Amino acid sequence: MDALATPAEMRAWRGARPGGLGLVPTMGALHEGHLSLVRRSLAENAATVASIFVNPAQFGPGEDFERYPRDGERDLRLLRELGVDAVYLPSPAAMYPDGYETWVTVDGLARRLEGASRPAHFRGVATVVTKLLNAVRPDRAYFGRKDAQQLRVVRRLARDLDLPVDVVACDTVREPDGLAMSSRNAYLSPPDRAAAPVLSRALAAAAARFAAGERSSDALRAAARATLEAEPRAAIDYVSLADSASLAEIAGEADGPALLSLAARFGPVRLIDNVELG
Ligand code: PAF
């Protein structure tokens, strides 16, 4: 497995391998969700690059950039064992050198949900993903549906900036108790870890109402909220039922494809989850 440290090294590596290439962008602390993206990329492409970069630009002041889990040795071992061809590990200085001042912003879509709670988050994500795509120049890039808004933001920027990449959506991987896999799960306290599956139960409660024919957006949000509120360790940030494409909140009936999404804090750890309805 090759290791590339700068955009120039990455571009030179890609230049020497003109075949089909998949990119799995990550911030490390790899879990089974990441590994499922890697396996899919390996199956669909002649070669696969995984990137590991904890992107400071997508963390707001007071968020968890400093204590974001990092385990480089383990990540590299897992990627090597899976058969990844190269890992791209740029430093912050390689990505954002002195004098850096160019940012990618996606309007509308990126201001809702996570964007409302974390105002600079998607500017950081859109910028780093554009830079990763530009350095790696993959044919396909793999993103998890757990970060549903991120997936839509990346699809939009690829379309709007005419980037020649197929953005591939991969299903959320869950723990046996339903908790969506996330690097942040690692720093849940034991009681918060025990409480956190309430997120997937809240989604399931609303999805069951939807399956039974309920279409009132207020009733569907209320079903999810009631389940969350029954768990005292969950501090709710938002419960949203939004149009699946625009992520505009649905008023009235949910009669087209919709995204039900949640964010809640368990102690200092903020978790998100979602389900598609319809
Ligand atoms: O989902 C993530 O891990 C990050 O947001 C990404 C896409 C690697 C960009 O830093």
PDB file of N, CA and C in Angstrom, residues 172-233:
ATOM      1  N   THR A 172     -26.050   2.695   5.771  1.00  0.00           N
ATOM      2  CA  THR A 172     -25.543   2.819   7.134  1.00  0.00           C
ATOM      3  C   THR A 172     -25.285   1.429   7.715  1.00  0.00           C
ATOM      4  N   VAL A 173     -24.162   1.281   8.381  1.00  0.00           N
ATOM      5  CA  VAL A 173     -23.867   0.019   9.074  1.00  0.00           C
ATOM      6  C   VAL A 173     -24.172   0.243  10.556  1.00  0.00           C
ATOM      7  N   ARG A 174     -24.875  -0.715  11.157  1.00  0.00           N
ATOM      8  CA  ARG A 174     -25.338  -0.544  12.545  1.00  0.00           C
ATOM      9  C   ARG A 174     -24.762  -1.603  13.474  1.00  0.00           C
ATOM     10  N   GLU A 175     -24.649  -1.231  14.731  1.00  0.00           N
ATOM     11  CA  GLU A 175     -24.317  -2.196  15.777  1.00  0.00           C
ATOM     12  C   GLU A 175     -25.524  -3.128  15.953  1.00  0.00           C
ATOM     13  N   PRO A 176     -25.333  -4.292  16.608  1.00  0.00           N
ATOM     14  CA  PRO A 176     -26.476  -5.207  16.788  1.00  0.00           C
ATOM     15  C   PRO A 176     -27.671  -4.540  17.487  1.00  0.00           C
ATOM     16  N   ASP A 177     -27.427  -3.548  18.355  1.00  0.00           N
ATOM     17  CA  ASP A 177     -28.559  -2.896  19.043  1.00  0.00           C
ATOM     18  C   ASP A 177     -29.123  -1.721  18.243  1.00  0.00           C
ATOM     19  N   GLY A 178     -28.698  -1.528  16.998  1.00  0.00           N
ATOM     20  CA  GLY A 178     -29.297  -0.514  16.130  1.00  0.00           C
ATOM     21  C   GLY A 178     -28.513   0.779  16.042  1.00  0.00           C
ATOM     22  N   LEU A 179     -27.569   1.008  16.962  1.00  0.00           N
ATOM     23  CA  LEU A 179     -26.816   2.269  16.920  1.00  0.00           C
ATOM     24  C   LEU A 179     -25.999   2.354  15.629  1.00  0.00           C
ATOM     25  N   ALA A 180     -26.165   3.461  14.898  1.00  0.00           N
ATOM     26  CA  ALA A 180     -25.399   3.639  13.662  1.00  0.00           C
ATOM     27  C   ALA A 180     -23.916   3.762  13.997  1.00  0.00           C
ATOM     28  N   MET A 181     -23.067   3.073  13.234  1.00  0.00           N
ATOM     29  CA  MET A 181     -21.627   3.160  13.522  1.00  0.00           C
ATOM     30  C   MET A 181     -21.123   4.563  13.235  1.00  0.00           C
ATOM     31  N   SER A 182     -20.283   5.048  14.147  1.00  0.00           N
ATOM     32  CA  SER A 182     -19.712   6.389  14.044  1.00  0.00           C
ATOM     33  C   SER A 182     -18.422   6.396  14.850  1.00  0.00           C
ATOM     34  N   SER A 183     -17.427   7.126  14.353  1.00  0.00           N
ATOM     35  CA  SER A 183     -16.177   7.227  15.114  1.00  0.00           C
ATOM     36  C   SER A 183     -16.441   7.830  16.495  1.00  0.00           C
ATOM     37  N   ARG A 184     -17.448   8.680  16.579  1.00  0.00           N
ATOM     38  CA  ARG A 184     -17.741   9.357  17.856  1.00  0.00           C
ATOM     39  C   ARG A 184     -18.323   8.403  18.894  1.00  0.00           C
ATOM     40  N   ASN A 185     -18.858   7.251  18.479  1.00  0.00           N
ATOM     41  CA  ASN A 185     -19.393   6.309  19.472  1.00  0.00           C
ATOM     42  C   ASN A 185     -18.313   5.918  20.481  1.00  0.00           C
ATOM     43  N   ALA A 186     -17.039   5.986  20.041  1.00  0.00           N
ATOM     44  CA  ALA A 186     -15.933   5.530  20.900  1.00  0.00           C
ATOM     45  C   ALA A 186     -15.838   6.351  22.170  1.00  0.00           C
ATOM     46  N   TYR A 187     -16.295   7.586  22.153  1.00  0.00           N
ATOM     47  CA  TYR A 187     -16.187   8.325  23.411  1.00  0.00           C
ATOM     48  C   TYR A 187     -17.503   8.586  24.112  1.00  0.00           C
ATOM     49  N   LEU A 188     -18.467   7.711  23.873  1.00  0.00           N
ATOM     50  CA  LEU A 188     -19.680   7.685  24.709  1.00  0.00           C
ATOM     51  C   LEU A 188     -19.329   7.012  26.029  1.00  0.00           C
ATOM     52  N   SER A 189     -19.802   7.575  27.149  1.00  0.00           N
ATOM     53  CA  SER A 189     -19.623   6.886  28.428  1.00  0.00           C
ATOM     54  C   SER A 189     -20.475   5.610  28.394  1.00  0.00           C
ATOM     55  N   PRO A 190     -20.185   4.603  29.247  1.00  0.00           N
ATOM     56  CA  PRO A 190     -21.008   3.379  29.207  1.00  0.00           C
ATOM     57  C   PRO A 190     -22.509   3.651  29.345  1.00  0.00           C
ATOM     58  N   PRO A 191     -22.965   4.527  30.281  1.00  0.00           N
ATOM     59  CA  PRO A 191     -24.426   4.742  30.325  1.00  0.00           C
ATOM     60  C   PRO A 191     -24.956   5.444  29.066  1.00  0.00           C
ATOM     61  N   ASP A 192     -24.153   6.358  28.486  1.00  0.00           N
ATOM     62  CA  ASP A 192     -24.611   7.018  27.256  1.00  0.00           C
ATOM     63  C   ASP A 192     -24.614   6.030  26.081  1.00  0.00           C
ATOM     64  N   ARG A 193     -23.609   5.133  26.060  1.00  0.00           N
ATOM     65  CA  ARG A 193     -23.602   4.118  24.992  1.00  0.00           C
ATOM     66  C   ARG A 193     -24.855   3.245  25.091  1.00  0.00           C
ATOM     67  N   ALA A 194     -25.261   2.934  26.347  1.00  0.00           N
ATOM     68  CA  ALA A 194     -26.460   2.104  26.532  1.00  0.00           C
ATOM     69  C   ALA A 194     -27.719   2.856  26.093  1.00  0.00           C
ATOM     70  N   ALA A 195     -27.689   4.194  26.235  1.00  0.00           N
ATOM     71  CA  ALA A 195     -28.879   4.995  25.906  1.00  0.00           C
ATOM     72  C   ALA A 195     -28.976   5.317  24.414  1.00  0.00           C
ATOM     73  N   ALA A 196     -27.820   5.378  23.717  1.00  0.00           N
ATOM     74  CA  ALA A 196     -27.784   5.935  22.356  1.00  0.00           C
ATOM     75  C   ALA A 196     -28.631   5.184  21.312  1.00  0.00           C
ATOM     76  N   PRO A 197     -28.883   3.863  21.461  1.00  0.00           N
ATOM     77  CA  PRO A 197     -29.747   3.213  20.457  1.00  0.00           C
ATOM     78  C   PRO A 197     -31.159   3.780  20.405  1.00  0.00           C
ATOM     79  N   VAL A 198     -31.507   4.677  21.351  1.00  0.00           N
ATOM     80  CA  VAL A 198     -32.816   5.331  21.278  1.00  0.00           C
ATOM     81  C   VAL A 198     -32.960   6.090  19.952  1.00  0.00           C
ATOM     82  N   LEU A 199     -31.852   6.515  19.343  1.00  0.00           N
ATOM     83  CA  LEU A 199     -31.933   7.222  18.056  1.00  0.00           C
ATOM     84  C   LEU A 199     -32.570   6.324  16.994  1.00  0.00           C
ATOM     85  N   SER A 200     -32.063   5.105  16.882  1.00  0.00           N
ATOM     86  CA  SER A 200     -32.620   4.227  15.840  1.00  0.00           C
ATOM     87  C   SER A 200     -34.029   3.767  16.223  1.00  0.00           C
ATOM     88  N   ARG A 201     -34.295   3.658  17.532  1.00  0.00           N
ATOM     89  CA  ARG A 201     -35.665   3.297  17.928  1.00  0.00           C
ATOM     90  C   ARG A 201     -36.633   4.427  17.583  1.00  0.00           C
ATOM     91  N   ALA A 202     -36.199   5.666  17.735  1.00  0.00           N
ATOM     92  CA  ALA A 202     -37.061   6.810  17.407  1.00  0.00           C
ATOM     93  C   ALA A 202     -37.363   6.824  15.906  1.00  0.00           C
ATOM     94  N   LEU A 203     -36.349   6.553  15.101  1.00  0.00           N
ATOM     95  CA  LEU A 203     -36.569   6.488  13.647  1.00  0.00           C
ATOM     96  C   LEU A 203     -37.536   5.352  13.309  1.00  0.00           C
ATOM     97  N   ALA A 204     -37.319   4.203  13.988  1.00  0.00           N
ATOM     98  CA  ALA A 204     -38.172   3.036  13.708  1.00  0.00           C
ATOM     99  C   ALA A 204     -39.626   3.314  14.107  1.00  0.00           C
ATOM    100  N   ALA A 205     -39.812   4.069  15.200  1.00  0.00           N
ATOM    101  CA  ALA A 205     -41.176   4.369  15.646  1.00  0.00           C
ATOM    102  C   ALA A 205     -41.897   5.191  14.580  1.00  0.00           C
ATOM    103  N   ALA A 206     -41.216   6.196  14.045  1.00  0.00           N
ATOM    104  CA  ALA A 206     -41.842   7.029  13.008  1.00  0.00           C
ATOM    105  C   ALA A 206     -42.018   6.236  11.714  1.00  0.00           C
ATOM    106  N   ALA A 207     -41.013   5.417  11.383  1.00  0.00           N
ATOM    107  CA  ALA A 207     -41.109   4.635  10.139  1.00  0.00           C
ATOM    108  C   ALA A 207     -42.278   3.650  10.223  1.00  0.00           C
ATOM    109  N   ALA A 208     -42.530   3.110  11.422  1.00  0.00           N
ATOM    110  CA  ALA A 208     -43.659   2.180  11.583  1.00  0.00           C
ATOM    111  C   ALA A 208     -44.977   2.922  11.368  1.00  0.00           C
ATOM    112  N   ARG A 209     -45.069   4.154  11.888  1.00  0.00           N
ATOM    113  CA  ARG A 209     -46.295   4.948  11.662  1.00  0.00           C
ATOM    114  C   ARG A 209     -46.464   5.233  10.168  1.00  0.00           C
ATOM    115  N   PHE A 210     -45.356   5.549   9.500  1.00  0.00           N
ATOM    116  CA  PHE A 210     -45.409   5.836   8.061  1.00  0.00           C
ATOM    117  C   PHE A 210     -45.884   4.585   7.313  1.00  0.00           C
ATOM    118  N   ALA A 211     -45.312   3.428   7.691  1.00  0.00           N
ATOM    119  CA  ALA A 211     -45.678   2.172   7.014  1.00  0.00           C
ATOM    120  C   ALA A 211     -47.153   1.846   7.233  1.00  0.00           C
ATOM    121  N   ALA A 212     -47.688   2.305   8.383  1.00  0.00           N
ATOM    122  CA  ALA A 212     -49.104   2.050   8.674  1.00  0.00           C
ATOM    123  C   ALA A 212     -50.019   3.071   7.999  1.00  0.00           C
ATOM    124  N   GLY A 213     -49.439   4.014   7.248  1.00  0.00           N
ATOM    125  CA  GLY A 213     -50.257   4.943   6.470  1.00  0.00           C
ATOM    126  C   GLY A 213     -50.254   6.374   6.967  1.00  0.00           C
ATOM    127  N   GLU A 214     -49.604   6.652   8.095  1.00  0.00           N
ATOM    128  CA  GLU A 214     -49.567   8.029   8.612  1.00  0.00           C
ATOM    129  C   GLU A 214     -48.762   8.915   7.653  1.00  0.00           C
ATOM    130  N   ARG A 215     -49.309  10.047   7.258  1.00  0.00           N
ATOM    131  CA  ARG A 215     -48.589  10.954   6.366  1.00  0.00           C
ATOM    132  C   ARG A 215     -48.466  12.372   6.952  1.00  0.00           C
ATOM    133  N   SER A 216     -49.088  12.628   8.093  1.00  0.00           N
ATOM    134  CA  SER A 216     -48.963  13.952   8.710  1.00  0.00           C
ATOM    135  C   SER A 216     -47.515  14.148   9.175  1.00  0.00           C
ATOM    136  N   SER A 217     -46.878  15.195   8.654  1.00  0.00           N
ATOM    137  CA  SER A 217     -45.464  15.406   9.022  1.00  0.00           C
ATOM    138  C   SER A 217     -45.349  15.689  10.522  1.00  0.00           C
ATOM    139  N   ASP A 218     -46.322  16.412  11.080  1.00  0.00           N
ATOM    140  CA  ASP A 218     -46.270  16.692  12.526  1.00  0.00           C
ATOM    141  C   ASP A 218     -46.371  15.399  13.327  1.00  0.00           C
ATOM    142  N   ALA A 219     -47.267  14.500  12.900  1.00  0.00           N
ATOM    143  CA  ALA A 219     -47.450  13.244  13.642  1.00  0.00           C
ATOM    144  C   ALA A 219     -46.195  12.374  13.539  1.00  0.00           C
ATOM    145  N   LEU A 220     -45.564  12.381  12.363  1.00  0.00           N
ATOM    146  CA  LEU A 220     -44.366  11.549  12.186  1.00  0.00           C
ATOM    147  C   LEU A 220     -43.209  12.094  13.023  1.00  0.00           C
ATOM    148  N   ARG A 221     -43.022  13.425  12.992  1.00  0.00           N
ATOM    149  CA  ARG A 221     -41.975  14.016  13.847  1.00  0.00           C
ATOM    150  C   ARG A 221     -42.284  13.746  15.318  1.00  0.00           C
ATOM    151  N   ALA A 222     -43.573  13.857  15.691  1.00  0.00           N
ATOM    152  CA  ALA A 222     -43.948  13.661  17.107  1.00  0.00           C
ATOM    153  C   ALA A 222     -43.670  12.222  17.549  1.00  0.00           C
ATOM    154  N   ALA A 223     -43.863  11.258  16.643  1.00  0.00           N
ATOM    155  CA  ALA A 223     -43.610   9.852  17.006  1.00  0.00           C
ATOM    156  C   ALA A 223     -42.129   9.658  17.329  1.00  0.00           C
ATOM    157  N   ALA A 224     -41.271  10.256  16.505  1.00  0.00           N
ATOM    158  CA  ALA A 224     -39.829  10.129  16.768  1.00  0.00           C
ATOM    159  C   ALA A 224     -39.459  10.865  18.052  1.00  0.00           C
ATOM    160  N   ARG A 225     -39.996  12.071  18.212  1.00  0.00           N
ATOM    161  CA  ARG A 225     -39.649  12.905  19.379  1.00  0.00           C
ATOM    162  C   ARG A 225     -40.093  12.241  20.678  1.00  0.00           C
ATOM    163  N   ALA A 226     -41.276  11.625  20.669  1.00  0.00           N
ATOM    164  CA  ALA A 226     -41.786  10.997  21.906  1.00  0.00           C
ATOM    165  C   ALA A 226     -40.842   9.883  22.349  1.00  0.00           C
ATOM    166  N   THR A 227     -40.333   9.114  21.379  1.00  0.00           N
ATOM    167  CA  THR A 227     -39.401   8.027  21.746  1.00  0.00           C
ATOM    168  C   THR A 227     -38.119   8.612  22.325  1.00  0.00           C
ATOM    169  N   LEU A 228     -37.613   9.666  21.682  1.00  0.00           N
ATOM    170  CA  LEU A 228     -36.372  10.289  22.179  1.00  0.00           C
ATOM    171  C   LEU A 228     -36.571  10.884  23.569  1.00  0.00           C
ATOM    172  N   GLU A 229     -37.722  11.534  23.757  1.00  0.00           N
ATOM    173  CA  GLU A 229     -37.958  12.211  25.040  1.00  0.00           C
ATOM    174  C   GLU A 229     -38.091  11.230  26.198  1.00  0.00           C
ATOM    175  N   ALA A 230     -38.386   9.983  25.866  1.00  0.00           N
ATOM    176  CA  ALA A 230     -38.496   8.973  26.935  1.00  0.00           C
ATOM    177  C   ALA A 230     -37.115   8.560  27.459  1.00  0.00           C
ATOM    178  N   GLU A 231     -36.050   8.999  26.780  1.00  0.00           N
ATOM    179  CA  GLU A 231     -34.686   8.659  27.220  1.00  0.00           C
ATOM    180  C   GLU A 231     -34.044   9.905  27.839  1.00  0.00           C
ATOM    181  N   PRO A 232     -33.945   9.967  29.173  1.00  0.00           N
ATOM    182  CA  PRO A 232     -33.461  11.197  29.813  1.00  0.00           C
ATOM    183  C   PRO A 232     -32.013  11.555  29.458  1.00  0.00           C
ATOM    184  N   ARG A 233     -31.226  10.618  29.009  1.00  0.00           N
ATOM    185  CA  ARG A 233     -29.821  10.929  28.676  1.00  0.00           C
ATOM    186  C   ARG A 233     -29.693  11.596  27.302  1.00  0.00           C
TER     187      ARG A 233
END
